[in-house]
mmCIF file of C-alpha atoms and ligand atoms in Angstrom:
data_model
loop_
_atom_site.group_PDB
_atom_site.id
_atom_site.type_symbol
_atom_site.label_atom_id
_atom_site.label_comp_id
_atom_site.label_asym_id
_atom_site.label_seq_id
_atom_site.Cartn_x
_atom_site.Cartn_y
_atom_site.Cartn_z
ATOM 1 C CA UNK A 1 -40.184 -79.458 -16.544
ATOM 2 C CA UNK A 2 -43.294 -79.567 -18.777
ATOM 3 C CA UNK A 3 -46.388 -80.947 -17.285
ATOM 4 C CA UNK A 4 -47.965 -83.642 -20.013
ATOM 5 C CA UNK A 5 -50.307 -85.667 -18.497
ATOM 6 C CA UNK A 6 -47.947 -88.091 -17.712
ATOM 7 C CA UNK A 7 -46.734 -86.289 -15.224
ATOM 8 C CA UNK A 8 -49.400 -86.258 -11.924
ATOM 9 C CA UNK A 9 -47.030 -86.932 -9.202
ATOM 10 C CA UNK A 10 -43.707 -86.058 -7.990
ATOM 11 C CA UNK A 11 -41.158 -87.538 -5.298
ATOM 12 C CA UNK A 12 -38.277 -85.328 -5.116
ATOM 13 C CA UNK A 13 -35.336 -87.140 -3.329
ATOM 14 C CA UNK A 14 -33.878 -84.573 -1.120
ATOM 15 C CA UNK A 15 -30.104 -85.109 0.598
ATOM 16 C CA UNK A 16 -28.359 -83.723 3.693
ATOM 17 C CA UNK A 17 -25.360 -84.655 5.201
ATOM 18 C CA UNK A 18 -25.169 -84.526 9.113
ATOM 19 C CA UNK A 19 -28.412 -82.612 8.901
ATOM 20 C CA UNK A 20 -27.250 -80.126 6.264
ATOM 21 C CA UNK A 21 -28.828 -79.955 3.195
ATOM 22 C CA UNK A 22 -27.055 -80.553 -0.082
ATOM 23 C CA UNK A 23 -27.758 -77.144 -1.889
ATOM 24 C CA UNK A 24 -28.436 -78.790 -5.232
ATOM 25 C CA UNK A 25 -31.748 -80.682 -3.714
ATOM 26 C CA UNK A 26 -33.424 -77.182 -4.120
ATOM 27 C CA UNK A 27 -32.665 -77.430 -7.824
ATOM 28 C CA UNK A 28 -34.381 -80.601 -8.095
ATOM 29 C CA UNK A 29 -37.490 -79.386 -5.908
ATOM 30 C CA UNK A 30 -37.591 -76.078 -8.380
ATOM 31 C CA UNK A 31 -37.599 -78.294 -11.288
ATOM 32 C CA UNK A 32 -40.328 -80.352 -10.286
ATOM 33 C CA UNK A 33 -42.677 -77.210 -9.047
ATOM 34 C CA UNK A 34 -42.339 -76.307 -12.741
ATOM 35 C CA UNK A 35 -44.860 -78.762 -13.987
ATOM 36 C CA UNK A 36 -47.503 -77.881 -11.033
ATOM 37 C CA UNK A 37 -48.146 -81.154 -10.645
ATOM 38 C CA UNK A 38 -48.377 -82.299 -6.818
ATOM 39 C CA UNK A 39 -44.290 -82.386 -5.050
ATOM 40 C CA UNK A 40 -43.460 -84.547 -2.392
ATOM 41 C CA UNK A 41 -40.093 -84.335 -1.102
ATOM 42 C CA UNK A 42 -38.456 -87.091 0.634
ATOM 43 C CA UNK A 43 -35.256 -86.862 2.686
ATOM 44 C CA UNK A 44 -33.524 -89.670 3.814
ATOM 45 C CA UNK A 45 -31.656 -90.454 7.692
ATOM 46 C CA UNK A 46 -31.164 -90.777 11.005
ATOM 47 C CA UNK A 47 -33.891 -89.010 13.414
ATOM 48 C CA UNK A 48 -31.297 -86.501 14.734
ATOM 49 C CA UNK A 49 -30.548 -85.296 10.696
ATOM 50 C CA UNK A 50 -34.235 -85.675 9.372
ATOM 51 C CA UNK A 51 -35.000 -83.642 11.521
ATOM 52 C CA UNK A 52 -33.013 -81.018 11.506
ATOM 53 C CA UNK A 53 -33.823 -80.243 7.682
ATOM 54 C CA UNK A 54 -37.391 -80.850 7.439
ATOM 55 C CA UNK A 55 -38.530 -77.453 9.089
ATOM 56 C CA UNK A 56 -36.827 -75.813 5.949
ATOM 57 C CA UNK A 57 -37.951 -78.274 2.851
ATOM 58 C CA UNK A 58 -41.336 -77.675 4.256
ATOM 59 C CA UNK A 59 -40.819 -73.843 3.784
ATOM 60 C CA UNK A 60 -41.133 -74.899 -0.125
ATOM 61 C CA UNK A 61 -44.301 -74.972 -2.152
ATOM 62 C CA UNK A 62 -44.725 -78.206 -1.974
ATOM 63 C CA UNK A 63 -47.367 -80.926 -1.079
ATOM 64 C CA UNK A 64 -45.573 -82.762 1.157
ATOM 65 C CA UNK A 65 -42.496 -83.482 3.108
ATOM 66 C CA UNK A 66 -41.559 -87.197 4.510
ATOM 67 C CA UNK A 67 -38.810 -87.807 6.494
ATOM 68 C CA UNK A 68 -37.738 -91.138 5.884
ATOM 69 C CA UNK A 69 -35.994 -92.409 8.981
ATOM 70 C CA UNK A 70 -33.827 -95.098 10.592
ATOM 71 C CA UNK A 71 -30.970 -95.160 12.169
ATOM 72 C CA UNK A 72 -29.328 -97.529 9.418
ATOM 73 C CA UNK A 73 -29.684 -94.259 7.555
ATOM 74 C CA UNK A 74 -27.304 -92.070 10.021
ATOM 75 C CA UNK A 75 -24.360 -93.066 7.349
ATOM 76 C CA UNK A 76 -25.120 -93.655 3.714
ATOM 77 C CA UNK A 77 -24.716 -97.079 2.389
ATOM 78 C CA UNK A 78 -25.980 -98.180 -1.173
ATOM 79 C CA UNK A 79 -27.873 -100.825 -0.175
ATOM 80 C CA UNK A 80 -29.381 -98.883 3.326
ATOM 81 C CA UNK A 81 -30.861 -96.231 0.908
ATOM 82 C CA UNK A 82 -31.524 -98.299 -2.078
ATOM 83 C CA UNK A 83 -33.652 -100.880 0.109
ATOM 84 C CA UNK A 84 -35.603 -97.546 1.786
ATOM 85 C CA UNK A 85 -36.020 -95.615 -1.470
ATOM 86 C CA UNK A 86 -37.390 -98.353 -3.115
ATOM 87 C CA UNK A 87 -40.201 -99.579 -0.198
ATOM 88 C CA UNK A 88 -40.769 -95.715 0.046
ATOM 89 C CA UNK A 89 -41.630 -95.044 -3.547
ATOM 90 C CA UNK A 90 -43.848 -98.014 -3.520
ATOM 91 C CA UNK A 91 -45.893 -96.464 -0.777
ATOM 92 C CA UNK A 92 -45.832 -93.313 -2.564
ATOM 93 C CA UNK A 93 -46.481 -94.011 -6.195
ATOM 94 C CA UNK A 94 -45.155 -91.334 -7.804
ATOM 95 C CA UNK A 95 -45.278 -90.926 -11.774
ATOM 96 C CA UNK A 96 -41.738 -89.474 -11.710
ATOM 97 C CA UNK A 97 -39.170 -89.554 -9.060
ATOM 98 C CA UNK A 98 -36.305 -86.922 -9.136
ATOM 99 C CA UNK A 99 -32.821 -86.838 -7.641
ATOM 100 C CA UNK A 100 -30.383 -84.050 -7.974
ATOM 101 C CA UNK A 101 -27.253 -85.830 -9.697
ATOM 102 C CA UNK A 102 -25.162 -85.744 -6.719
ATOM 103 C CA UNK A 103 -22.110 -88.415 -5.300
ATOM 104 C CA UNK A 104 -24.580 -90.239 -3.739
ATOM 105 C CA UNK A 105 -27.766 -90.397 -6.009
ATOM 106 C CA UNK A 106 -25.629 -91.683 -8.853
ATOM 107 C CA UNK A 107 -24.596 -94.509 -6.711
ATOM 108 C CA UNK A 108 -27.961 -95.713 -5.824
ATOM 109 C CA UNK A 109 -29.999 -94.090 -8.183
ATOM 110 C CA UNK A 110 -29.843 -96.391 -10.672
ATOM 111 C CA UNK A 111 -29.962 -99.679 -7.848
ATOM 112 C CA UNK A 112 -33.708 -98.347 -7.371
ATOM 113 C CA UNK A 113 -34.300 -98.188 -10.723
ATOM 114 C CA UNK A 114 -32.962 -101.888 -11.191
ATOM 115 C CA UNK A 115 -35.070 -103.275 -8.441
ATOM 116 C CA UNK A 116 -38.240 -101.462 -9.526
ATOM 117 C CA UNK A 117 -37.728 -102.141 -12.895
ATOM 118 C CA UNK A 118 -38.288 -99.039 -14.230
ATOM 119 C CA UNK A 119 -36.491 -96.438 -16.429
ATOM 120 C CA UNK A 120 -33.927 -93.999 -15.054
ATOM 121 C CA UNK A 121 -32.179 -91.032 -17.110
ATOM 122 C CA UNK A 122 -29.383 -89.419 -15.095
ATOM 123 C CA UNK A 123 -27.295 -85.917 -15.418
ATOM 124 C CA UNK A 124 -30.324 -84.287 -16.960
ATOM 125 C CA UNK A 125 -29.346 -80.779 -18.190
ATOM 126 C CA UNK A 126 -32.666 -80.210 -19.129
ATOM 127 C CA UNK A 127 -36.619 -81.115 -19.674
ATOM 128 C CA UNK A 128 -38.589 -80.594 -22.840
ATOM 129 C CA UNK A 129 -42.268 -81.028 -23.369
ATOM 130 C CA UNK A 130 -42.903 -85.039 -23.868
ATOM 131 C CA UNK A 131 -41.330 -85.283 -20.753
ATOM 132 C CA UNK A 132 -38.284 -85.238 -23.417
ATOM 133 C CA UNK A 133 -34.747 -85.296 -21.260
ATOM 134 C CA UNK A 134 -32.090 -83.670 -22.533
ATOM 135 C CA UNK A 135 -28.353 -85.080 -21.724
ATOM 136 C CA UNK A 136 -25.287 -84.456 -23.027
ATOM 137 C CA UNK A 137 -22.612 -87.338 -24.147
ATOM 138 C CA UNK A 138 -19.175 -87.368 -25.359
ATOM 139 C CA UNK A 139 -17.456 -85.099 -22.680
ATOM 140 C CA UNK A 140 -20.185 -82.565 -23.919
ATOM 141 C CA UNK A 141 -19.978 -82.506 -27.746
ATOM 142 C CA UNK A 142 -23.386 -83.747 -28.175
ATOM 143 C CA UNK A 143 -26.628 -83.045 -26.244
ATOM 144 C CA UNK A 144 -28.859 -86.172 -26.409
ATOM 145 C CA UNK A 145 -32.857 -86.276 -26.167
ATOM 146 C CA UNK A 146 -34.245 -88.799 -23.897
ATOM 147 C CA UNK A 147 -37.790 -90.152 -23.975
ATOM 148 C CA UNK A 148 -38.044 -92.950 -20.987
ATOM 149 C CA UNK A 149 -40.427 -95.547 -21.849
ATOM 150 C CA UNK A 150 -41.913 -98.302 -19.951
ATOM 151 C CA UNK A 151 -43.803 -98.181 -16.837
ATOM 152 C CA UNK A 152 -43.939 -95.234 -13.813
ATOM 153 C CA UNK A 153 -42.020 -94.412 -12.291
ATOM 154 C CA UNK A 154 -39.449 -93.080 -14.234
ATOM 155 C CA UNK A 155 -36.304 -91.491 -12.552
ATOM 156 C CA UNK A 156 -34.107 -88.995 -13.286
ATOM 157 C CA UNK A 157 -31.396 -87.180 -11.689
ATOM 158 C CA UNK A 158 -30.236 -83.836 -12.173
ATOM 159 C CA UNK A 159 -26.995 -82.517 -13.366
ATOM 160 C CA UNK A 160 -26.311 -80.030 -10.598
ATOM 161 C CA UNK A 161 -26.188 -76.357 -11.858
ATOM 162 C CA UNK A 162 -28.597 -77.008 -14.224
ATOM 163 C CA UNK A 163 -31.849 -75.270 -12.810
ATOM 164 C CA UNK A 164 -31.683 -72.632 -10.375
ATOM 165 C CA UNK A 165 -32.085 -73.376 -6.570
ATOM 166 C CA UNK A 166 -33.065 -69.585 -6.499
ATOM 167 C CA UNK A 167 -36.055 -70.541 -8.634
ATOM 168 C CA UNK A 168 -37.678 -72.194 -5.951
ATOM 169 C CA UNK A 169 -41.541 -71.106 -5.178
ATOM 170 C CA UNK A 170 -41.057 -70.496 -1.667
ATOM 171 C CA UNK A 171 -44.076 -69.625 0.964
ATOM 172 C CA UNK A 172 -45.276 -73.445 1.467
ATOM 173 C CA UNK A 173 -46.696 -74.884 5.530
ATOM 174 C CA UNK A 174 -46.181 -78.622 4.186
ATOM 175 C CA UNK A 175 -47.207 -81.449 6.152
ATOM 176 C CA UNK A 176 -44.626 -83.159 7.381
ATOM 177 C CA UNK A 177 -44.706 -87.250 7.787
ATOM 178 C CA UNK A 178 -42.439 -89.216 9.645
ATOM 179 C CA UNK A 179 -41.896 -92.974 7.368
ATOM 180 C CA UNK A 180 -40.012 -95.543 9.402
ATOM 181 C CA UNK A 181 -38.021 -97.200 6.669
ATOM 182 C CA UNK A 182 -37.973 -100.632 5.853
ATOM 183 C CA UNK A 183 -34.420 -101.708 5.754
ATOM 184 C CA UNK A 184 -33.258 -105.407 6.555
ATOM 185 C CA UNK A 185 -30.185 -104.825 8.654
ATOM 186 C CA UNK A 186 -28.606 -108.309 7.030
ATOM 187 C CA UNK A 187 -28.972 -107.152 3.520
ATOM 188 C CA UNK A 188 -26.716 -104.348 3.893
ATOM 189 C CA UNK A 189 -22.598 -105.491 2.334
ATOM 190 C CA UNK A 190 -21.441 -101.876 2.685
ATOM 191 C CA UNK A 191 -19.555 -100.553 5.776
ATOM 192 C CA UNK A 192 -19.522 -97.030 5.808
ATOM 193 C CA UNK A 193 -16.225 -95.080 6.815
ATOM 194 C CA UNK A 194 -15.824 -91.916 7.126
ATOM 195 C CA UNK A 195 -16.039 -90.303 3.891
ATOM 196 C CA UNK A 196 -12.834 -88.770 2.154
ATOM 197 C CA UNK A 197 -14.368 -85.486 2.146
ATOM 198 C CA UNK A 198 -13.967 -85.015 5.449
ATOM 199 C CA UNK A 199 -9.884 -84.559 5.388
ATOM 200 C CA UNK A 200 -9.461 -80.772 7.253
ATOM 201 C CA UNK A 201 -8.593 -78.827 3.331
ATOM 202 C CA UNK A 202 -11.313 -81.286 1.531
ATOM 203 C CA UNK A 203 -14.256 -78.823 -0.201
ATOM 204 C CA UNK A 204 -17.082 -78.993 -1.562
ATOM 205 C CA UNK A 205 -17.502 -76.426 -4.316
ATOM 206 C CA UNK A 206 -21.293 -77.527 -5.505
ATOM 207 C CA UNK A 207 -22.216 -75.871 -2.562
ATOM 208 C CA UNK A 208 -20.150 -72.738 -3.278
ATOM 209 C CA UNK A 209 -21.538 -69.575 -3.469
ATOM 210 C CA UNK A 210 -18.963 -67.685 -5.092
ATOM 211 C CA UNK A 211 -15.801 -69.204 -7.195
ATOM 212 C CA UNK A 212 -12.825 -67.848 -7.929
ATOM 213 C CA UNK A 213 -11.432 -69.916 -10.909
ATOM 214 C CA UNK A 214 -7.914 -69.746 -11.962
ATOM 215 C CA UNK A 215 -6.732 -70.828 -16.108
ATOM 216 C CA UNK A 216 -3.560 -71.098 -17.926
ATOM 217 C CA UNK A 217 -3.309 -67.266 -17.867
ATOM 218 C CA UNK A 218 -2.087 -67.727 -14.555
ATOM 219 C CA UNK A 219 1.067 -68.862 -15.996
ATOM 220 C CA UNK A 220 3.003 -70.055 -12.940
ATOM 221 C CA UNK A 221 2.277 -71.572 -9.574
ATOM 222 C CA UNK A 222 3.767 -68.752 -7.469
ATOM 223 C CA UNK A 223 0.938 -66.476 -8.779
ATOM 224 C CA UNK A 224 -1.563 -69.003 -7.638
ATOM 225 C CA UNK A 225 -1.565 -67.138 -4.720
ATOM 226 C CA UNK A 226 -2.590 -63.684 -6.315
ATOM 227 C CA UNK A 227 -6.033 -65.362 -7.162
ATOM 228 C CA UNK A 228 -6.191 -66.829 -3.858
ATOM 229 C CA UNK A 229 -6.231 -63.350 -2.615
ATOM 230 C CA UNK A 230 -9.033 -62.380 -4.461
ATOM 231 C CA UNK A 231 -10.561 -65.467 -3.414
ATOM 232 C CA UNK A 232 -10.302 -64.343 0.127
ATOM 233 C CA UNK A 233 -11.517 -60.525 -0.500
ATOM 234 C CA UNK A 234 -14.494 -61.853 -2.157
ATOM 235 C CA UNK A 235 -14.772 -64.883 0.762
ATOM 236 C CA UNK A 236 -14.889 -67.486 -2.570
ATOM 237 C CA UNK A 237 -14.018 -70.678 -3.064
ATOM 238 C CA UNK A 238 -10.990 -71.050 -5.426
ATOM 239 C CA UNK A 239 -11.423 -73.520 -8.167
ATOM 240 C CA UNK A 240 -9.305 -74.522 -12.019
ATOM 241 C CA UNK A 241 -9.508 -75.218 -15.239
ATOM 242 C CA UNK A 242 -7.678 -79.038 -15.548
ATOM 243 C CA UNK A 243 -4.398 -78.304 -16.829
ATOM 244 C CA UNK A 244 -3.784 -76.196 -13.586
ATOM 245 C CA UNK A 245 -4.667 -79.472 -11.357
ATOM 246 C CA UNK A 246 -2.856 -81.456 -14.057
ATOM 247 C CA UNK A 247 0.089 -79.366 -12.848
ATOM 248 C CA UNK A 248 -0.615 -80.197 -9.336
ATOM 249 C CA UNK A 249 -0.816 -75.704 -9.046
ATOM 250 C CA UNK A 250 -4.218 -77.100 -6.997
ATOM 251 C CA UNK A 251 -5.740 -80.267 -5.603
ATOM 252 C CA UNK A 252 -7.593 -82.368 -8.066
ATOM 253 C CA UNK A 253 -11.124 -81.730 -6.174
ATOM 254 C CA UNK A 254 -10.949 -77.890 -7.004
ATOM 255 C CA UNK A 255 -11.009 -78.641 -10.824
ATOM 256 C CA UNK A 256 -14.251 -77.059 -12.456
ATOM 257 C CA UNK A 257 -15.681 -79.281 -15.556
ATOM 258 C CA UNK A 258 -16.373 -82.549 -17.446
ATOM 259 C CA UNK A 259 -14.059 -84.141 -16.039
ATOM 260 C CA UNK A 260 -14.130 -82.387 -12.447
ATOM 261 C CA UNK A 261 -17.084 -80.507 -10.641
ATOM 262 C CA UNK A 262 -20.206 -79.215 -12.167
ATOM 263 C CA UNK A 263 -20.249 -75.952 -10.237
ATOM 264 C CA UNK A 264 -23.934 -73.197 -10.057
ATOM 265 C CA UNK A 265 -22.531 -70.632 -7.658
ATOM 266 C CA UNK A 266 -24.262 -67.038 -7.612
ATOM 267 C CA UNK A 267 -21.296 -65.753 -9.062
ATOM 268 C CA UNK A 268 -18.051 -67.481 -11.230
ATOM 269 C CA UNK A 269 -15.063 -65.576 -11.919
ATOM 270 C CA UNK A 270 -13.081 -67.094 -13.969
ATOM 271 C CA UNK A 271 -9.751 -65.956 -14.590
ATOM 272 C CA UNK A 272 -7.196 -66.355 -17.556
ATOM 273 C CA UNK A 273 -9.279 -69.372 -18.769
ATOM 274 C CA UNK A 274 -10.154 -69.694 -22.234
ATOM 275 C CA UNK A 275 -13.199 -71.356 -21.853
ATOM 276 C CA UNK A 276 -12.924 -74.709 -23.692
ATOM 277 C CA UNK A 277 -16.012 -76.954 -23.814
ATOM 278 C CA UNK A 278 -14.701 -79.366 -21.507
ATOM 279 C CA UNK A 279 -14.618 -76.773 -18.569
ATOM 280 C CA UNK A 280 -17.606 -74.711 -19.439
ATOM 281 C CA UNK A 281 -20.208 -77.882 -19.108
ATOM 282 C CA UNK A 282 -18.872 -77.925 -15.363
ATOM 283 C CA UNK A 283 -20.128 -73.526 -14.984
ATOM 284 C CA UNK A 284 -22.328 -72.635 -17.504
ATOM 285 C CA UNK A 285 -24.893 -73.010 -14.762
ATOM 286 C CA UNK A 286 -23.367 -70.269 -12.238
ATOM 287 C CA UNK A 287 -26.097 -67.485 -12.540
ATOM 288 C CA UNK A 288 -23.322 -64.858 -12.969
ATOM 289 C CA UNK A 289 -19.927 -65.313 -14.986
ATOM 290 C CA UNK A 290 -17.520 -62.945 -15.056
ATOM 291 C CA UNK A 291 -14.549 -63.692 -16.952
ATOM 292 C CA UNK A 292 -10.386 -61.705 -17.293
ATOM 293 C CA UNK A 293 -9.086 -62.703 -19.914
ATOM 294 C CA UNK A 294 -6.043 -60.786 -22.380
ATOM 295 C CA UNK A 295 -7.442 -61.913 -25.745
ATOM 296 C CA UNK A 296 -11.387 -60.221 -26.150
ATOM 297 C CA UNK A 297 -12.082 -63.284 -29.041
ATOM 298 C CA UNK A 298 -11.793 -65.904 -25.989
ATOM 299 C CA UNK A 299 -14.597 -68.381 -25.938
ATOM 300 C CA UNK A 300 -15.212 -68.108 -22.640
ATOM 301 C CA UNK A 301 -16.748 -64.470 -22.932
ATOM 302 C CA UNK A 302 -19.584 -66.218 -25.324
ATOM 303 C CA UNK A 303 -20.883 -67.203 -21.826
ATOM 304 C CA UNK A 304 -19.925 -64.337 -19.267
ATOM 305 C CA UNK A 305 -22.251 -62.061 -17.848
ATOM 306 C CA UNK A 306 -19.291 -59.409 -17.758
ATOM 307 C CA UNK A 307 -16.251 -59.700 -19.234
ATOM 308 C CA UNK A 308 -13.067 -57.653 -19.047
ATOM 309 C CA UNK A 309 -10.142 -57.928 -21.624
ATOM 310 C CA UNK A 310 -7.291 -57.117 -20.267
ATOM 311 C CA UNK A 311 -4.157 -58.792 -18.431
ATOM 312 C CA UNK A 312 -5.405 -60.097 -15.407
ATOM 313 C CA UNK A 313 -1.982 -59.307 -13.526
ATOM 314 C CA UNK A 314 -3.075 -55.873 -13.724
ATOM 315 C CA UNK A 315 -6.580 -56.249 -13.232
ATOM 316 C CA UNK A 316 -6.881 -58.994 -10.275
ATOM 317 C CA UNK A 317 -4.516 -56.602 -7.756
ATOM 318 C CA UNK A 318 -6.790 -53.471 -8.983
ATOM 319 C CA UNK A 319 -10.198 -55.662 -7.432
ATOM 320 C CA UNK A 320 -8.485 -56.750 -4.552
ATOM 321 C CA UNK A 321 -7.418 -53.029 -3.813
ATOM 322 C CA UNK A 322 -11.069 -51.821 -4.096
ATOM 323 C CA UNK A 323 -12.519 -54.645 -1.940
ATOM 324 C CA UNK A 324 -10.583 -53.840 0.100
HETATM 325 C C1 FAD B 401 -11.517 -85.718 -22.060
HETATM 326 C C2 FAD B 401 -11.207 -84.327 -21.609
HETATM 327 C C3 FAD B 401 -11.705 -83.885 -20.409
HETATM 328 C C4 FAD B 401 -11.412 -82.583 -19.992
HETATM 329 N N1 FAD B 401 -11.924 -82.165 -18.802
HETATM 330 C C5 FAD B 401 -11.709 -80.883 -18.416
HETATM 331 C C6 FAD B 401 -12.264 -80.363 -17.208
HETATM 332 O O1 FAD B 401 -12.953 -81.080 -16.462
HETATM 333 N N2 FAD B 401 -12.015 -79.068 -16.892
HETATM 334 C C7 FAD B 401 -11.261 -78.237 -17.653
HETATM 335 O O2 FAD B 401 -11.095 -77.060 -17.306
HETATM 336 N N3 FAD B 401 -10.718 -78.701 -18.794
HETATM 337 C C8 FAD B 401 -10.905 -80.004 -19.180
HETATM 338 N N4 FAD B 401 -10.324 -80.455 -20.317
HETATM 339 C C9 FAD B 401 -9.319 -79.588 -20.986
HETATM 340 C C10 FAD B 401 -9.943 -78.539 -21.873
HETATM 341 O O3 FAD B 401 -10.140 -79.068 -23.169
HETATM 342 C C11 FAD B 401 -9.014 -77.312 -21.997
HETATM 343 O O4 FAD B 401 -7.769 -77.740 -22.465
HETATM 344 C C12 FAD B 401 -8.805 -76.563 -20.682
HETATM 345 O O5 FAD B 401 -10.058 -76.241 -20.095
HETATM 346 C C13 FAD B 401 -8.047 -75.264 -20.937
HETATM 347 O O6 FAD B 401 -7.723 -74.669 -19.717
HETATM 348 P P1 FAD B 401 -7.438 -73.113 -19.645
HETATM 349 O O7 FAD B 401 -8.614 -72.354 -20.154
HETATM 350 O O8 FAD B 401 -6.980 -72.838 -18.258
HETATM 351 O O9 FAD B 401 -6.159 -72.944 -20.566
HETATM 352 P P2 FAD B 401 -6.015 -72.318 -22.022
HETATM 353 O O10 FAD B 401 -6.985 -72.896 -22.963
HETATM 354 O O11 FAD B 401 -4.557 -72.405 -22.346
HETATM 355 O O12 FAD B 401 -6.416 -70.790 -21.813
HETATM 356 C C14 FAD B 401 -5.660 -69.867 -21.098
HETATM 357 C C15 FAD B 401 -6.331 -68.516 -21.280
HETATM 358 O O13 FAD B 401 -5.663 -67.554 -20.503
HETATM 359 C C16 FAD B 401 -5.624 -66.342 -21.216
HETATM 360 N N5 FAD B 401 -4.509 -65.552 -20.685
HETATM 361 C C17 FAD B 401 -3.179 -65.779 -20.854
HETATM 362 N N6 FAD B 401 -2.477 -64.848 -20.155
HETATM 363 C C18 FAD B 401 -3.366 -64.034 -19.581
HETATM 364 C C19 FAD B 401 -3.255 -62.875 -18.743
HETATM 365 N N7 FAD B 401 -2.056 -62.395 -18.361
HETATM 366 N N8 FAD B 401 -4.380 -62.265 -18.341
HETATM 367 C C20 FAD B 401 -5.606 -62.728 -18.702
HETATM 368 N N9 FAD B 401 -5.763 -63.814 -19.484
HETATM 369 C C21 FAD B 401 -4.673 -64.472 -19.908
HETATM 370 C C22 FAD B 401 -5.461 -66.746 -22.659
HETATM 371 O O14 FAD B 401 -5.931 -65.715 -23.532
HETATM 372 C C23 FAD B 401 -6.293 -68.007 -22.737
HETATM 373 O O15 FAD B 401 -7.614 -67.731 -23.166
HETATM 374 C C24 FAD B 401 -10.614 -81.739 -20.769
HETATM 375 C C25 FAD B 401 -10.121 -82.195 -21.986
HETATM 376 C C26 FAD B 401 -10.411 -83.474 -22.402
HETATM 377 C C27 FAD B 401 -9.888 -83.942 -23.730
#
């Protein structure tokens, strides 16, 4: 993020989930250090889950670390954390106020924004001088600059795998604060239950560290199961391109792209997948690609780190073999 005057103080909204922090809200926090303005990251809960992630944000380079607490907060419902966020980020002031673009922030994200009255710009892929934010539209065809007008703060959220959690300037003793939040039990119309993610083969592959990511090259669903040996060997997540969860070959939630998950693991292996827009916008942000693939003028290696042409029937036993 550039640092134009406009820019003198950051809230970075920061999320865990049963006192686990949601990878992608070191993204945000490295994308604010970038401007070396002053960082003050927030996280939002219950006592017990505050606290058990506050140690850690505070191991950042940052100002400041609030845990913003009550036990309305244990669960997330819109209106609990829209009513805290906002009463926090009065007390705060911030210029900006950054979310990473996650289930949850682009649910009440833009609530906040409402009630303040202020300007919010959401799935940011990335931050020009101005502050000019850069988002794309039409499933991806078209990458749109954003200059938010009107007065602070102005929000934005992050598109998750856009800026590295690894980039984070580590090394920090923040102060932490403890904010009671304001929340009026009455005003809350959501009951929480429990959330469908946590059904027993449910995953989360944002906060994957490796992906194993199976295309059309697979060619049948009985050979789904040679990639989810590799999977294994390399203990990765295994994820799709959409016409393999089209085919019902895998669940719906392991399809990688614009219209599934953006992914940013350390590594992305992506086999017999051509590499259409559509699924690239959802991994162009893993830090390593790899792609197998039989036909060496196949989009996809525009964007690998390493790419082998060959037929991955041969080549996906031959890596198993050596890992093991
Ligand atoms: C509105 C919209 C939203 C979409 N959303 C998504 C999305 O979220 N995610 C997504 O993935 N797609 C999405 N798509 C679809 C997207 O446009 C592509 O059609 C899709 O990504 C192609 O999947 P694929 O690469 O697996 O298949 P293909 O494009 O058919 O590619 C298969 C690849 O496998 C290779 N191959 C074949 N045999 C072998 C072999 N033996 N060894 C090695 N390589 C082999 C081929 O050379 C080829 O490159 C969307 C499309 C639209 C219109």
């Amino acid at each position: 993020m550039s640092s134009p005057s406009s820019v003198t103080r950051l809230l970075v909204v920061a999320e865990q989930k049963d006192g686990v922090l949601n990878r992608a809200s070191w993204e945000a926090i490295a994308a604010a250090q970038t401007t070396g303005q002053p960082v003050t990251v927030a996280v939002a809960g219950s006592k017990a889950h505050t606290g058990a992630v506050t140690a850690e944000l505070a191991g950042a380079d940052v100002a400041e670390v609030i845990a913003l607490e009550h036990d309305l907060l244990a669960a997330y419902t819109a209106d609990g954390f829209t009513q805290a966020m906002c009463d926090l980020v009065k007390q705060v002031s911030p210029s900006h106020v950054v979310f990473a673009h996650t289930y949850q922030t682009r649910d009440y994200a833009p609530r906040v924004a409402a009630r303040l009255d202020c300007a919010i710009v959401t799935d940011v892929i990335a931050i020009k001088d101005g502050p000019v934010y850069v988002r794309q539209m039409f499933q991806g065809k078209v990458n749109a600059d954003v200059v938010l007008d009107g007065p602070a703060p102005h929000l934005v959220t992050l598109q998750i795998g856009s800026f590295r959690a690894d980039a984070v300037k580590k090394g920090g003793a923040a102060a932490v604060k403890t904010v009671a939040a304001n929340i009026d039990a009455a005003q809350i119309r959501q009951k929480a239950e429990a959330p469908f993610r946590e059904a027993k083969q449910a995953v989360d592959l944002t906060q994957a560290e490796r992906i194993v990511s199976v295309g059309r090259g697979i060619k049948a669903p009985e050979h789904i199961e040679l990639a989810k040996q590799l999977a294994a060997a390399m203990h990765a997540e295994l994820s799709a391109s959409r016409p393999i969860c089209d085919a019902g070959w895998l669940p719906m939630e392991r399809q990688v792209g614009s219209s599934g998950q953006t992914v940013s693991p350390k590594m992305y292996l992506a086999l017999g997948i051509s590499g259409a827009i559509q699924h690239v916008v959802g991994m162009k942000g893993s830090k390593t690609i790899v792609a197998i693939n039989k036909d060496p003028e196949a989009p996809i290696f525009e964007i690998a780190d390493y790419g082998i042409a060959g037929d991955l029937f041969e080549i996906v036993p031959a890596i198993i073999n050596e890992l093991k």
